[in-house]
XYZ file of C-alpha atoms in Angstrom:
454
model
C -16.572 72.135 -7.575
C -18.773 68.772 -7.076
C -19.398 67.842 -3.964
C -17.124 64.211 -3.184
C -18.714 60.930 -3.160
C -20.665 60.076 0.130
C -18.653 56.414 1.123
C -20.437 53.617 3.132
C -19.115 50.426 4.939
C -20.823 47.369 5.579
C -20.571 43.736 6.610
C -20.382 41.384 3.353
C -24.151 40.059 4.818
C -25.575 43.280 4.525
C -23.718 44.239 0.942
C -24.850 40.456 0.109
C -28.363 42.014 0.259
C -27.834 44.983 -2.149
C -26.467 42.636 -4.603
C -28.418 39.620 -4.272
C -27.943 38.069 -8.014
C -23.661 37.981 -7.589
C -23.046 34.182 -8.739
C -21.437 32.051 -5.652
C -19.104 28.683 -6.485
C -21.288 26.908 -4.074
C -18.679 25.651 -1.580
C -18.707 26.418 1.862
C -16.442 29.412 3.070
C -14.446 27.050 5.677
C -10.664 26.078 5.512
C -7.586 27.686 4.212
C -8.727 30.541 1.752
C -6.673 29.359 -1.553
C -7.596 32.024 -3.884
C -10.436 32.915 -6.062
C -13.029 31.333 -8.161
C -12.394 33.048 -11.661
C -15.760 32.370 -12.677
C -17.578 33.551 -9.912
C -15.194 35.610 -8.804
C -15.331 34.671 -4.825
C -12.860 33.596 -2.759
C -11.956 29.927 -2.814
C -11.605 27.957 0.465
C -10.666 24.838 0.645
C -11.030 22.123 3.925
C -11.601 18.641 2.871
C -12.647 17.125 6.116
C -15.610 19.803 6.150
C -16.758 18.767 3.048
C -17.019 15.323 3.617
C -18.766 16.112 7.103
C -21.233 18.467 4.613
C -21.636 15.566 2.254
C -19.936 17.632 -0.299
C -17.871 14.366 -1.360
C -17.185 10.484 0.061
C -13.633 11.176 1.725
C -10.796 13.874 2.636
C -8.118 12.966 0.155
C -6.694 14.860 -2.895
C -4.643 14.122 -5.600
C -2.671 16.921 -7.068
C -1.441 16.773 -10.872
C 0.554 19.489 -12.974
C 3.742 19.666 -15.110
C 6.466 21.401 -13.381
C 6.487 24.694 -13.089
C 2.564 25.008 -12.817
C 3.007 25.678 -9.101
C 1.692 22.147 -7.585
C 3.944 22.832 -4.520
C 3.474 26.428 -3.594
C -0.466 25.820 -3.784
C 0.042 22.384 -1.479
C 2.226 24.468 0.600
C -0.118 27.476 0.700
C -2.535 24.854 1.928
C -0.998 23.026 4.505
C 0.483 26.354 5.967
C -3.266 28.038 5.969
C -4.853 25.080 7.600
C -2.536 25.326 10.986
C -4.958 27.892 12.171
C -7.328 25.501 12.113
C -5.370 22.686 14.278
C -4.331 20.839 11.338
C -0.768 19.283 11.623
C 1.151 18.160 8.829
C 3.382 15.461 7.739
C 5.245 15.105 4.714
C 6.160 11.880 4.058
C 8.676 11.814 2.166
C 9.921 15.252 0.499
C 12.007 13.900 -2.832
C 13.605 17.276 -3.513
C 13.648 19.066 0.206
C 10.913 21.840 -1.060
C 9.034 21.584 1.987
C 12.274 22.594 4.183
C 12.199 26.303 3.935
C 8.460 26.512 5.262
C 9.671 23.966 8.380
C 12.580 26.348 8.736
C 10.452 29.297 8.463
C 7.990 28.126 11.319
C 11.186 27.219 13.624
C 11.234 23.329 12.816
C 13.590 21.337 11.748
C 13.233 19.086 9.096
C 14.335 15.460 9.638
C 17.125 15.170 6.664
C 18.069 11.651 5.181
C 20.758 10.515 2.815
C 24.544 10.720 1.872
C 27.103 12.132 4.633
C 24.434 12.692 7.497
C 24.139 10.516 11.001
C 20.204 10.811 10.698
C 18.830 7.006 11.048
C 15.241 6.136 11.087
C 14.145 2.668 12.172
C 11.705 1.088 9.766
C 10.324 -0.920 12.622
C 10.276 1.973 15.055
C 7.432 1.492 17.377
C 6.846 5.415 17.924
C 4.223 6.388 20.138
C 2.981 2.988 20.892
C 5.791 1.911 23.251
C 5.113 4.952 25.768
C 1.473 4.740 25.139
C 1.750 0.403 25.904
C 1.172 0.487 29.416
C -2.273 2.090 29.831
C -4.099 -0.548 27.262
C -5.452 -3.285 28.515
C -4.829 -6.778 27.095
C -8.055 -6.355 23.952
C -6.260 -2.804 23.351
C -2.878 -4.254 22.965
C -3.899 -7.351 21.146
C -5.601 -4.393 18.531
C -2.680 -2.654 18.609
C -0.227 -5.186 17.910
C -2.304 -7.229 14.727
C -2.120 -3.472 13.338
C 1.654 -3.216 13.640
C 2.576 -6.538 12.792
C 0.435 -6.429 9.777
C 2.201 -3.240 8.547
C 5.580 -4.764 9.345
C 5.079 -7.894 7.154
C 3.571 -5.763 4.318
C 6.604 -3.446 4.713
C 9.414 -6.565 4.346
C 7.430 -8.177 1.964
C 7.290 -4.790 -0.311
C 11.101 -4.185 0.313
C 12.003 -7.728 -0.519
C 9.646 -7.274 -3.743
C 11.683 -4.142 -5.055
C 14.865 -6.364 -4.962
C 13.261 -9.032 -7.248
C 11.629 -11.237 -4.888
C 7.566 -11.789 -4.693
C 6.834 -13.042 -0.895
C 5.026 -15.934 -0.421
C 2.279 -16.893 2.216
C 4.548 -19.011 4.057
C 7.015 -16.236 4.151
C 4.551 -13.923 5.563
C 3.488 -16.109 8.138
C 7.329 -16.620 9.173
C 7.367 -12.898 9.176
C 4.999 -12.599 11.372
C 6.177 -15.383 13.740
C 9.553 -13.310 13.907
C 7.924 -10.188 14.967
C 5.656 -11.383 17.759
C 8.758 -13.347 19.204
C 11.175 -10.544 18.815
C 8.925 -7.780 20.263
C 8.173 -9.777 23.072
C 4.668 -10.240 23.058
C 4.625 -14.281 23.069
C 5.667 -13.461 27.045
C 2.311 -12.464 28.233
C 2.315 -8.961 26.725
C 4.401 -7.376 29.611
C 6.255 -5.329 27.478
C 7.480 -4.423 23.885
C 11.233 -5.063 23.190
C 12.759 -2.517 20.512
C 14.056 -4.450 17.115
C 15.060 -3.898 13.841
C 15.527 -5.380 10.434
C 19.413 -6.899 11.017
C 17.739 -8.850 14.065
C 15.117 -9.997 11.629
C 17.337 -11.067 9.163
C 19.746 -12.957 12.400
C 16.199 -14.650 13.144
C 15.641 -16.323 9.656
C 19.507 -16.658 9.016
C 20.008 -18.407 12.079
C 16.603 -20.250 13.652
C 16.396 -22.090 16.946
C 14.416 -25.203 17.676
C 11.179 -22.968 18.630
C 10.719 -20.601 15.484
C 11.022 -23.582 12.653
C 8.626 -25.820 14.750
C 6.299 -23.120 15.354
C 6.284 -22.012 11.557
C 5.373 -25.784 11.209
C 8.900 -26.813 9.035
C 10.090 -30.514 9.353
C 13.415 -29.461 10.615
C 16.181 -26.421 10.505
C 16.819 -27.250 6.959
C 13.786 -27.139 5.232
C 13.352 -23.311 6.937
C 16.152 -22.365 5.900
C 15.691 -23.459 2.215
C 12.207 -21.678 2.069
C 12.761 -18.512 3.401
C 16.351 -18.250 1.648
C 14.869 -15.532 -0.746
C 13.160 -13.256 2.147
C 16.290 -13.742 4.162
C 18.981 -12.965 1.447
C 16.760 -9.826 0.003
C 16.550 -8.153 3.907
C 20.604 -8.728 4.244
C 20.849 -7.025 0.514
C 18.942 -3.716 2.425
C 21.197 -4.231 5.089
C 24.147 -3.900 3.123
C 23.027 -2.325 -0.426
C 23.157 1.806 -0.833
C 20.772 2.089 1.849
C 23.063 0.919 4.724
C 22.716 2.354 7.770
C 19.652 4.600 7.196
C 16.992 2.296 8.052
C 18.223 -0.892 9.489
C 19.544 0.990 12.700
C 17.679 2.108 15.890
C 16.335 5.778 15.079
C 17.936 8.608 16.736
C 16.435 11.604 16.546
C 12.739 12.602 18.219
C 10.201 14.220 16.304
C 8.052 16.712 18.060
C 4.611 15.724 17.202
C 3.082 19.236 19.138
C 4.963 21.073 16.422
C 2.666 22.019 13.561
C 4.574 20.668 10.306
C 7.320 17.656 10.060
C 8.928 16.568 6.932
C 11.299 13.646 6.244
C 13.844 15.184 3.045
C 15.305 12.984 1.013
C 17.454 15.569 -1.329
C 20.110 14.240 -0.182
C 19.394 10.484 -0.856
C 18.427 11.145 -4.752
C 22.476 10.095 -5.416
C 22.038 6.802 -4.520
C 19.331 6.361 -7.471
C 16.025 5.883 -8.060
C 15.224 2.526 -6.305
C 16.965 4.118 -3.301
C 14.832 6.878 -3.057
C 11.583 4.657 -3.798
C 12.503 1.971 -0.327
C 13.183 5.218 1.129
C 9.450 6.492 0.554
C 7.768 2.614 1.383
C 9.418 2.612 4.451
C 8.805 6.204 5.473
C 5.044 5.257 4.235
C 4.830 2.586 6.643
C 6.819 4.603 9.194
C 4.555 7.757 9.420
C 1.309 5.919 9.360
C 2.926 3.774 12.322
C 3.480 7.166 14.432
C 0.638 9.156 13.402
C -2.330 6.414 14.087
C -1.722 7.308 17.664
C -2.268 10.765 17.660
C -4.609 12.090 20.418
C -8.548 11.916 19.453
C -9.715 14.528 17.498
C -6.293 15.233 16.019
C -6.219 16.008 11.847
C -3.670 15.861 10.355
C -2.323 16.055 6.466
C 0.232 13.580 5.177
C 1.788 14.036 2.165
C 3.059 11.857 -0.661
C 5.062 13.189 -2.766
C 6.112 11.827 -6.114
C 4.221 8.425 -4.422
C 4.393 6.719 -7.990
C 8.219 6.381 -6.956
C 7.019 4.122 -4.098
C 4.419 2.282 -6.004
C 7.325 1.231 -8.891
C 8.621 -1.329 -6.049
C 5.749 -3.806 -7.077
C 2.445 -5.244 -5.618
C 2.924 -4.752 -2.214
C 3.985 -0.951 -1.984
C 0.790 -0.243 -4.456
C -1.503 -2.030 -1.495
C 0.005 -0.213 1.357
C -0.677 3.128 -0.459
C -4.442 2.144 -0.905
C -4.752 0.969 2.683
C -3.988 4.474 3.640
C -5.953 6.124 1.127
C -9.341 3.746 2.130
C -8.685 4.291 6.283
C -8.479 8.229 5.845
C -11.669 8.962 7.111
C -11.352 6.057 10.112
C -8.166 7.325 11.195
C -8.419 11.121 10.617
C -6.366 11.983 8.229
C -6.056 13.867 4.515
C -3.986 12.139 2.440
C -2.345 14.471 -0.683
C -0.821 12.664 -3.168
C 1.033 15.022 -5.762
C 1.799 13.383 -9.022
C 2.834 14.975 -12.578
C 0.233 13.493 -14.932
C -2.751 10.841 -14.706
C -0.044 7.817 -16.442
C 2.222 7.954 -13.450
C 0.310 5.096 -11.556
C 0.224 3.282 -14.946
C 3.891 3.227 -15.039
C 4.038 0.728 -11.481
C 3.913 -2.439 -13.426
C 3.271 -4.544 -16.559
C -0.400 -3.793 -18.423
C -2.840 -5.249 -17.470
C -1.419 -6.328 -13.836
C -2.723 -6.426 -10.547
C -0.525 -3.231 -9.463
C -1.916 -1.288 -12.407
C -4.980 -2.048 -11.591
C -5.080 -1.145 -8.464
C -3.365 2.208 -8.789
C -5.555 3.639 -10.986
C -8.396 2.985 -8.854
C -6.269 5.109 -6.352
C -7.736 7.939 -8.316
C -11.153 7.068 -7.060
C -10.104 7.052 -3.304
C -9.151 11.107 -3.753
C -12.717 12.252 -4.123
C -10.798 16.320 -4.656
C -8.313 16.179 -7.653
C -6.574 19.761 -8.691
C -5.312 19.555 -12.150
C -2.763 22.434 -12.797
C -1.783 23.118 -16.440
C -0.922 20.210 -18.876
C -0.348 19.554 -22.398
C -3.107 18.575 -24.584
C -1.774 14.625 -24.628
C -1.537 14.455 -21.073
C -5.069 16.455 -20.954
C -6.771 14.099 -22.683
C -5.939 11.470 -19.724
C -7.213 13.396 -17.587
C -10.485 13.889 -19.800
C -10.821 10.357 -19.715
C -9.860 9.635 -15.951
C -11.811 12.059 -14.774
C -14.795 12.689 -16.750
C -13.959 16.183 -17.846
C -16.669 17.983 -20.077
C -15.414 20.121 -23.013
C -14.821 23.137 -21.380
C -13.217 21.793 -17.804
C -10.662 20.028 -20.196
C -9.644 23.368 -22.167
C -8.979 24.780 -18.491
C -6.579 22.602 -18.291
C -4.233 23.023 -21.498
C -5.227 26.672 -22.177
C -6.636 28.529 -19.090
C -4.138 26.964 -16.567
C -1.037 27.258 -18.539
C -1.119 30.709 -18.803
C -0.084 31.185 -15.117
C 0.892 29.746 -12.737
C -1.245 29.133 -9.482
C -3.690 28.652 -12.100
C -6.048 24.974 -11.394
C -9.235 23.223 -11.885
C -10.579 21.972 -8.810
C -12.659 18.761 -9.193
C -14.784 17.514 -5.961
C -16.357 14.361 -6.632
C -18.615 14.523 -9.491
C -19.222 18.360 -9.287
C -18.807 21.056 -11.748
C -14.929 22.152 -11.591
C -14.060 25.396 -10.068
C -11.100 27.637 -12.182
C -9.457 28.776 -9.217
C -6.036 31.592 -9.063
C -4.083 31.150 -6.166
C -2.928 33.853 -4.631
C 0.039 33.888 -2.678
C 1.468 36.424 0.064
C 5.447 37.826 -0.788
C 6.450 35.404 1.931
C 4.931 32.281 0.405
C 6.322 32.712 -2.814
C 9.816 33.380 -1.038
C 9.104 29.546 0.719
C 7.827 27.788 -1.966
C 9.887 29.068 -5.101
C 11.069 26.178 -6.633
C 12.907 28.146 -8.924
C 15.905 29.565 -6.459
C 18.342 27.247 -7.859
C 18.249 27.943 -10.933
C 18.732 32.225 -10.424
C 22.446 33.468 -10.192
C 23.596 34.114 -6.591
C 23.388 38.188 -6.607
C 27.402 39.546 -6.142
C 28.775 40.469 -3.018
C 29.542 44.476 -2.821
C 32.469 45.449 -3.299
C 34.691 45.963 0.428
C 36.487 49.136 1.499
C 39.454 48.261 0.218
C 38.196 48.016 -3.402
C 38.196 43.679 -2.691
C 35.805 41.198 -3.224
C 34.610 41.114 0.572
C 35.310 37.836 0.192
């Protein structure tokens, strides 16, 4: 009989030492562990704010591409649930089809819900944290604070007024912004900030005193009110078009910014169409940026976009809020993940050749980590092109990647891509399996009585 093997345990340093010539990926073993490198065959961890502080790339953002199926959301999921170790909060701004939900649910949160039959309202021109917070500035603090809000106010109306056909002027803007400052009070000597929303906007420019037309420098009551008809009649259309009620209306519900995840789903809001869904995302977009810039120093936290090209389709002024957020990432502390199906989504926000095009592509360059799940070889070759893909990074992508799921290249900055499996626990894939719908409902057994047990 032989004698059985002698076994030994060590610390990966020490067994690093007995097989010194093992090929690493190169990237540092901080963050959520996403799976493995397939060509080196070590685990893959991912954290962008670490690799920007390591000078591993230029900013924290990602873009995420892949035809459905490819598993896009488990892996973001995966991610944004292995990163709340690390203090890493998320928001998810914006969740089309509700697949964030069952991780919230999971984790004890609920998920803020939106759309047909439900009493949820959100203010577009909630002032979150700021009016609690308004107190302990002083006056250079709030004067900061306010040219930041205001600023994202008047690109929000003038992006929701754009979706319904109408291009904001400069004029209109600066009326905009007159009608803000006077309606949140801080003309008075900045003693306070009055709660308002978009019907007492609309009331403003419908109906203008003496004060507002003079100050907006108009020759009389008329002349304002034949200028800003197209602003005014586009904000009563969102009062009173298929998004009634949802974000015209003071917001009644608080989000618990210690908990570790929040999503806004909008399943329930795809029935009132596309365009619905699409103010729905600009003025979540605007919403959660408004609420999260206040977070305590030192805070991260993740926001996701989800299916952003939706919100870019509304014209100019959505495409420039998205790369506002994108280019203040690193100032305000934040990873911005913007998960799209294929590299001609942001070509689809406007006419060729146009300013929005233009300016969503670049978009691209703002993410300086793109994951590219599978694709088909047209779609591929984009991404050859966008990204700079060498021969063998672009047959990852239509051959190596399509053969499972899970399965991505993972480009940061200008670096060699990694082929990376993600590996998910039983419970994951129970959260993030897109695919429930579409599997029968397993039968109830049969009762004692040889029924239904229905």
């Amino acid at each position: 009989m032989e004698a059985p093997l002698t076994t030994y345990r060590a610390a990966t340093t020490e067994i690093g030492g007995l097989f010194p010539l093992l090929a690493a990926n190169g990237m540092p073993a901080v963050g959520a562990r996403i799976g493995y490198d397939t060509l080196a065959g070590g685990a893959f961890y991912c954290h962008p704010v670490e690799w920007v502080l390591r000078k591993l790339c230029t900013n924290p953002n990602m873009v995420v591409f892949g035809e459905p199926g490819r598993g896009k959301t488990s892996v973001v999921g995966a991610l944004l649930l292995r990163m709340m170790p690390f203090g890493v909060k998320t928001l998810v701004s914006g969740d089309v089809k509700g697949e964030y939900s069952p991780l919230l649910r999971e984790l004890g949160v609920t998920p803020i819900e939106l759309g047909r039959g439900l009493r949820t309202r959100l203010n577009a021109l909630d002032l979150g944290p700021l009016t609690a917070r308004w107190a302990g500035f002083g006056v250079a603090r709030q004067r900061e604070e306010i040219a930041g809000v205001i600023g994202r106010w008047v690109m929000l109306l003038a992006a929701l007024a754009e979706a319904a056909g109408y291009r904001a002027t400069v004029t209109d803007e600066m009326v905009l912004s007159t009608v803000l400052r006077t309606l949140l009070g801080v003309t008075d000597g900045y003693s306070g900030l009055r709660p308002i929303t978009i019907p007492q906007v609309h009331h403003e420019l419908a109906h203008p005193d003496q004060r507002l037309w003079r100050e907006a420098r108009f020759a009389s009551a008329r002349q304002f009110l034949d200028h800003c008809r197209g602003i005014t009649d586009t904000l009563s259309n969102l009062i009173t078009g298929p998004l009634a009620g949802l974000f015209d209306a003071d917001t009644n519900f608080d989000l618990d910014w210690d908990a570790p995840i929040q999503s806004m789903d909008l399943e329930r809001l795809r029935s009132r169409g596309d365009q619905a869904v699409a103010v729905a995302l600009t003025c979540l977009g605007s919403w959660s940026s408004m609420a999260t810039d206040l977070q305590a120093d030192g805070d991260l936290r993740i926001v996701v976009r989800d299916e952003v090209w939706r919100q870019m389709r509304l014209g100019l002024r959505a495409v420039q809020s998205v790369d506002a957020d994108l280019r203040l990432s690193r100032k305000d502390r934040k990873i911005q993940i913007l998960v799209m199906h294929k590299p001609s989504d942001p070509l689809t926000v406007g006419a060729a050749g146009s300013q929005e095009v233009t300016i969503a592509k670049d978009l691209l360059a703002l993410c300086s980590t793109r994951v590219l799940f599978g694709q088909s070889t047209r779609v591929a070759s984009e991404l050859t092109e966008d990204f700079a893909l060498n021969e063998k990074e672009d047959a990852a992508t239509t051959g190596w990647a399509m053969e499972r799921p899970g399965r991505a290249l993972w480009k940061v900055e200008n670096r060699p891509g990694y082929k990376v499996q993600a590996v998910l626990s039983s419970i994951e894939r129970r959260l993030f399996d897109t695919n429930a719908q579409l599997r029968p409902t397993p039968a109830r057994p049969p009762s004692a009585d040889g029924g239904t047990g229905r």
